[in-house]
Structures are given as structure tokens and as C-alpha cells.
mmCIF file of C-alpha atoms in Angstrom:
data_model
loop_
_atom_site.group_PDB
_atom_site.id
_atom_site.type_symbol
_atom_site.label_atom_id
_atom_site.label_comp_id
_atom_site.label_asym_id
_atom_site.label_seq_id
_atom_site.Cartn_x
_atom_site.Cartn_y
_atom_site.Cartn_z
ATOM 1 C CA MET A 279 7.154 5.226 -3.693
ATOM 2 C CA PHE A 280 9.097 2.896 -1.684
ATOM 3 C CA VAL A 281 12.901 4.340 -0.617
ATOM 4 C CA ARG A 282 15.569 1.930 0.247
ATOM 5 C CA LEU A 283 17.693 3.948 3.053
ATOM 6 C CA GLY A 284 20.682 1.589 2.328
ATOM 7 C CA THR A 285 19.787 -1.784 4.851
ATOM 8 C CA VAL A 286 19.763 -4.522 3.503
ATOM 9 C CA ARG A 287 16.246 -6.314 3.514
ATOM 10 C CA VAL A 288 14.928 -9.751 4.145
ATOM 11 C CA LEU A 289 12.411 -11.971 3.881
ATOM 12 C CA ILE A 290 12.195 -15.195 5.316
ATOM 13 C CA CYS A 291 9.368 -17.523 4.640
ATOM 14 C CA ASP A 292 9.225 -20.369 6.705
ATOM 15 C CA ASP A 293 6.351 -22.786 7.779
ATOM 16 C CA GLU A 294 8.205 -23.270 11.725
ATOM 17 C CA GLN A 295 8.167 -20.317 14.044
ATOM 18 C CA ASP A 296 11.002 -21.772 15.893
ATOM 19 C CA ILE A 297 12.774 -21.369 12.599
ATOM 20 C CA ARG A 298 11.556 -17.681 11.743
ATOM 21 C CA LEU A 299 12.609 -16.690 15.074
ATOM 22 C CA LEU A 300 16.381 -18.084 14.694
ATOM 23 C CA TYR A 301 16.689 -16.675 11.296
ATOM 24 C CA ARG A 302 14.889 -13.593 12.241
ATOM 25 C CA SER A 303 17.773 -12.673 14.899
ATOM 26 C CA ALA A 304 20.930 -14.198 13.473
ATOM 27 C CA PHE A 305 19.955 -10.902 10.373
ATOM 28 C CA GLN A 306 18.941 -8.786 12.427
ATOM 29 C CA GLN A 307 22.443 -8.992 14.806
ATOM 30 C CA PHE A 308 24.063 -7.487 11.462
ATOM 31 C CA GLY A 309 21.378 -4.827 11.502
ATOM 32 C CA VAL A 310 19.624 -5.875 8.495
ATOM 33 C CA ASP A 311 15.590 -5.225 8.096
ATOM 34 C CA VAL A 312 14.338 -8.573 8.388
ATOM 35 C CA VAL A 313 9.998 -9.404 7.315
ATOM 36 C CA VAL A 314 8.269 -12.610 7.771
ATOM 37 C CA ALA A 315 5.789 -15.346 6.116
ATOM 38 C CA ARG A 316 4.580 -18.097 7.497
ATOM 39 C CA ASN A 317 3.750 -19.953 3.549
ATOM 40 C CA GLY A 318 3.849 -19.626 0.261
ATOM 41 C CA ASP A 319 0.940 -17.263 -0.367
ATOM 42 C CA GLU A 320 2.172 -15.052 2.117
ATOM 43 C CA CYS A 321 5.453 -14.679 1.597
ATOM 44 C CA VAL A 322 4.901 -13.359 -2.365
ATOM 45 C CA ARG A 323 2.346 -10.664 -0.469
ATOM 46 C CA VAL A 324 4.859 -9.798 1.712
ATOM 47 C CA ALA A 325 7.356 -9.605 -1.138
ATOM 48 C CA GLU A 326 4.582 -7.579 -2.986
ATOM 49 C CA ASP A 327 4.305 -4.189 -0.561
ATOM 50 C CA ASP A 328 8.020 -5.032 0.956
ATOM 51 C CA HIS A 329 10.674 -5.528 -2.010
ATOM 52 C CA PRO A 330 12.952 -7.219 -0.679
ATOM 53 C CA ASP A 331 16.235 -7.811 -1.298
ATOM 54 C CA MET A 332 16.911 -11.258 -0.800
ATOM 55 C CA VAL A 333 14.360 -14.178 0.166
ATOM 56 C CA VAL A 334 14.894 -16.993 2.732
ATOM 57 C CA LEU A 335 12.426 -19.606 1.147
ATOM 58 C CA ASP A 336 11.534 -23.437 3.168
ATOM 59 C CA LEU A 337 10.754 -25.751 0.738
ATOM 60 C CA MET A 338 8.280 -28.144 2.410
ATOM 61 C CA MET A 339 5.627 -26.028 4.053
ATOM 62 C CA PRO A 340 2.146 -26.215 3.510
ATOM 63 C CA ILE A 341 -0.947 -24.393 1.883
ATOM 64 C CA ARG A 342 1.928 -23.228 -0.791
ATOM 65 C CA ASP A 343 4.836 -24.718 -0.876
ATOM 66 C CA GLY A 344 8.650 -23.307 -1.718
ATOM 67 C CA PHE A 345 8.670 -24.666 -5.535
ATOM 68 C CA SER A 346 5.996 -22.620 -6.532
ATOM 69 C CA THR A 347 6.406 -19.470 -4.341
ATOM 70 C CA LEU A 348 9.921 -19.375 -6.020
ATOM 71 C CA ALA A 349 8.757 -19.523 -9.654
ATOM 72 C CA GLU A 350 6.340 -16.914 -8.882
ATOM 73 C CA LEU A 351 9.236 -14.738 -7.357
ATOM 74 C CA HIS A 352 11.926 -15.207 -9.915
ATOM 75 C CA GLY A 353 8.886 -14.149 -12.637
ATOM 76 C CA ARG A 354 7.727 -11.430 -11.081
ATOM 77 C CA TRP A 355 10.505 -9.462 -9.109
ATOM 78 C CA PRO A 356 14.116 -11.767 -10.685
ATOM 79 C CA SER A 357 16.329 -9.429 -9.850
ATOM 80 C CA THR A 358 15.731 -10.585 -5.837
ATOM 81 C CA ALA A 359 17.840 -13.386 -4.947
ATOM 82 C CA VAL A 360 15.737 -16.437 -3.742
ATOM 83 C CA TYR A 361 17.903 -18.999 -1.209
ATOM 84 C CA ILE A 362 16.279 -22.295 -0.295
ATOM 85 C CA VAL A 363 16.958 -23.732 2.837
ATOM 86 C CA SER A 364 15.610 -27.103 3.827
ATOM 87 C CA ALA A 365 15.214 -29.241 5.443
ATOM 88 C CA PHE A 366 15.092 -31.385 2.672
ATOM 89 C CA ALA A 367 18.423 -31.724 0.682
ATOM 90 C CA SER A 368 18.680 -33.551 -2.036
ATOM 91 C CA PRO A 369 19.927 -32.374 -5.551
ATOM 92 C CA GLU A 370 16.982 -32.898 -6.517
ATOM 93 C CA ASN A 371 15.309 -30.836 -5.163
ATOM 94 C CA PHE A 372 18.155 -28.395 -5.335
ATOM 95 C CA MET A 373 19.019 -28.686 -8.904
ATOM 96 C CA ARG A 374 14.539 -28.222 -9.289
ATOM 97 C CA SER A 375 15.306 -24.769 -7.508
ATOM 98 C CA ARG A 376 17.761 -23.872 -9.461
ATOM 99 C CA ALA A 377 16.165 -24.751 -12.298
ATOM 100 C CA LEU A 378 13.313 -21.986 -10.818
ATOM 101 C CA GLY A 379 15.627 -19.444 -10.535
ATOM 102 C CA ALA A 380 16.937 -20.297 -6.992
ATOM 103 C CA LYS A 381 20.425 -17.984 -6.615
ATOM 104 C CA ALA A 382 21.687 -20.508 -4.301
ATOM 105 C CA CYS A 383 20.257 -23.875 -2.685
ATOM 106 C CA TYR A 384 21.430 -24.599 1.710
ATOM 107 C CA ASP A 385 20.749 -27.504 3.904
ATOM 108 C CA LYS A 386 19.128 -25.731 7.551
ATOM 109 C CA ILE A 387 21.568 -27.354 9.425
ATOM 110 C CA ASP A 388 24.380 -25.292 7.548
ATOM 111 C CA PHE A 389 23.031 -22.225 7.248
ATOM 112 C CA LEU A 390 22.972 -20.133 10.449
ATOM 113 C CA GLY A 391 26.972 -19.892 9.377
ATOM 114 C CA ARG A 392 26.516 -18.195 6.042
ATOM 115 C CA ILE A 393 23.953 -15.355 6.807
ATOM 116 C CA PRO A 394 26.866 -12.945 7.078
ATOM 117 C CA ASP A 395 28.260 -14.101 3.845
ATOM 118 C CA LEU A 396 24.886 -13.552 2.370
ATOM 119 C CA ILE A 397 25.047 -10.177 3.750
ATOM 120 C CA GLY A 398 27.632 -8.713 2.475
ATOM 121 C CA GLN A 399 26.866 -10.235 -1.051
ATOM 122 C CA HIS A 400 23.783 -7.751 -1.157
ATOM 123 C CA GLY A 401 25.596 -4.739 0.617
ATOM 124 C CA THR A 402 26.320 -2.953 4.051
ATOM 125 C CA ALA A 403 24.070 -3.234 5.495
ATOM 126 C CA ALA A 404 23.472 0.375 8.057
#
């Protein structure tokens, strides 16, 4: 049985190792519990095992892209907030992401500064 201890749990899914490390470090500075995935298939497996409160999901990844991953995450765990963070920020990509269940969409350039607000929306980290 999974037991939550009061800490916000975030799953970061991006195919770029440097981005995963950067986001992980930024979230951990606020006491957030972070797990990572390198592609969409891995993201779904980690979500199944770790029950994140939020997922930070890249759109353009090898093996399985963010669109199909988002659709599965939203279908299986509709209460988990999925935030799209992409270098391919376009109105079309973000509209499609919102239609598939993304809570919000951000350009990678702007995302780091939004982390404190996102954590605040999902509860206080321990």
C-alpha cells in the first residue's frame, strides 16, 4: 500500500539528462520528492509505481512522445496534474496538450521561475 507522508511528489520526464537534472535540483531545493523518466514509456511505468502529484512532461522525445504519454496519464490518473514543458512551444502544441488533459503548458525557457508557484498549488512540501 502506498502511504503519502506530506511531501509533494513530482515526476520529471524529459529525454535530455541536463534538463532532468536541472529541474530535479530546482524542485528538491523546496523539499519536493522527485523521480525521473527518460521517455514516455518509462514515465508511465514510474507513475504507476510512484503515484506523483504532478508530472512535468516534455513533448518531443524518442521512443514515445509527450502527446501519447499525456493521453495515457490523463486516462489512467486524471487527478494527477500534468504540466507540459517544451522547447517546441507553439499555440497548436499547447492547445493539443490542453485538449489531452494537460493542466498547463510552459516554454522550457520560462519554466524554472514557475516551480515555486506549482509547488504551492500542490501542497506544502515537508
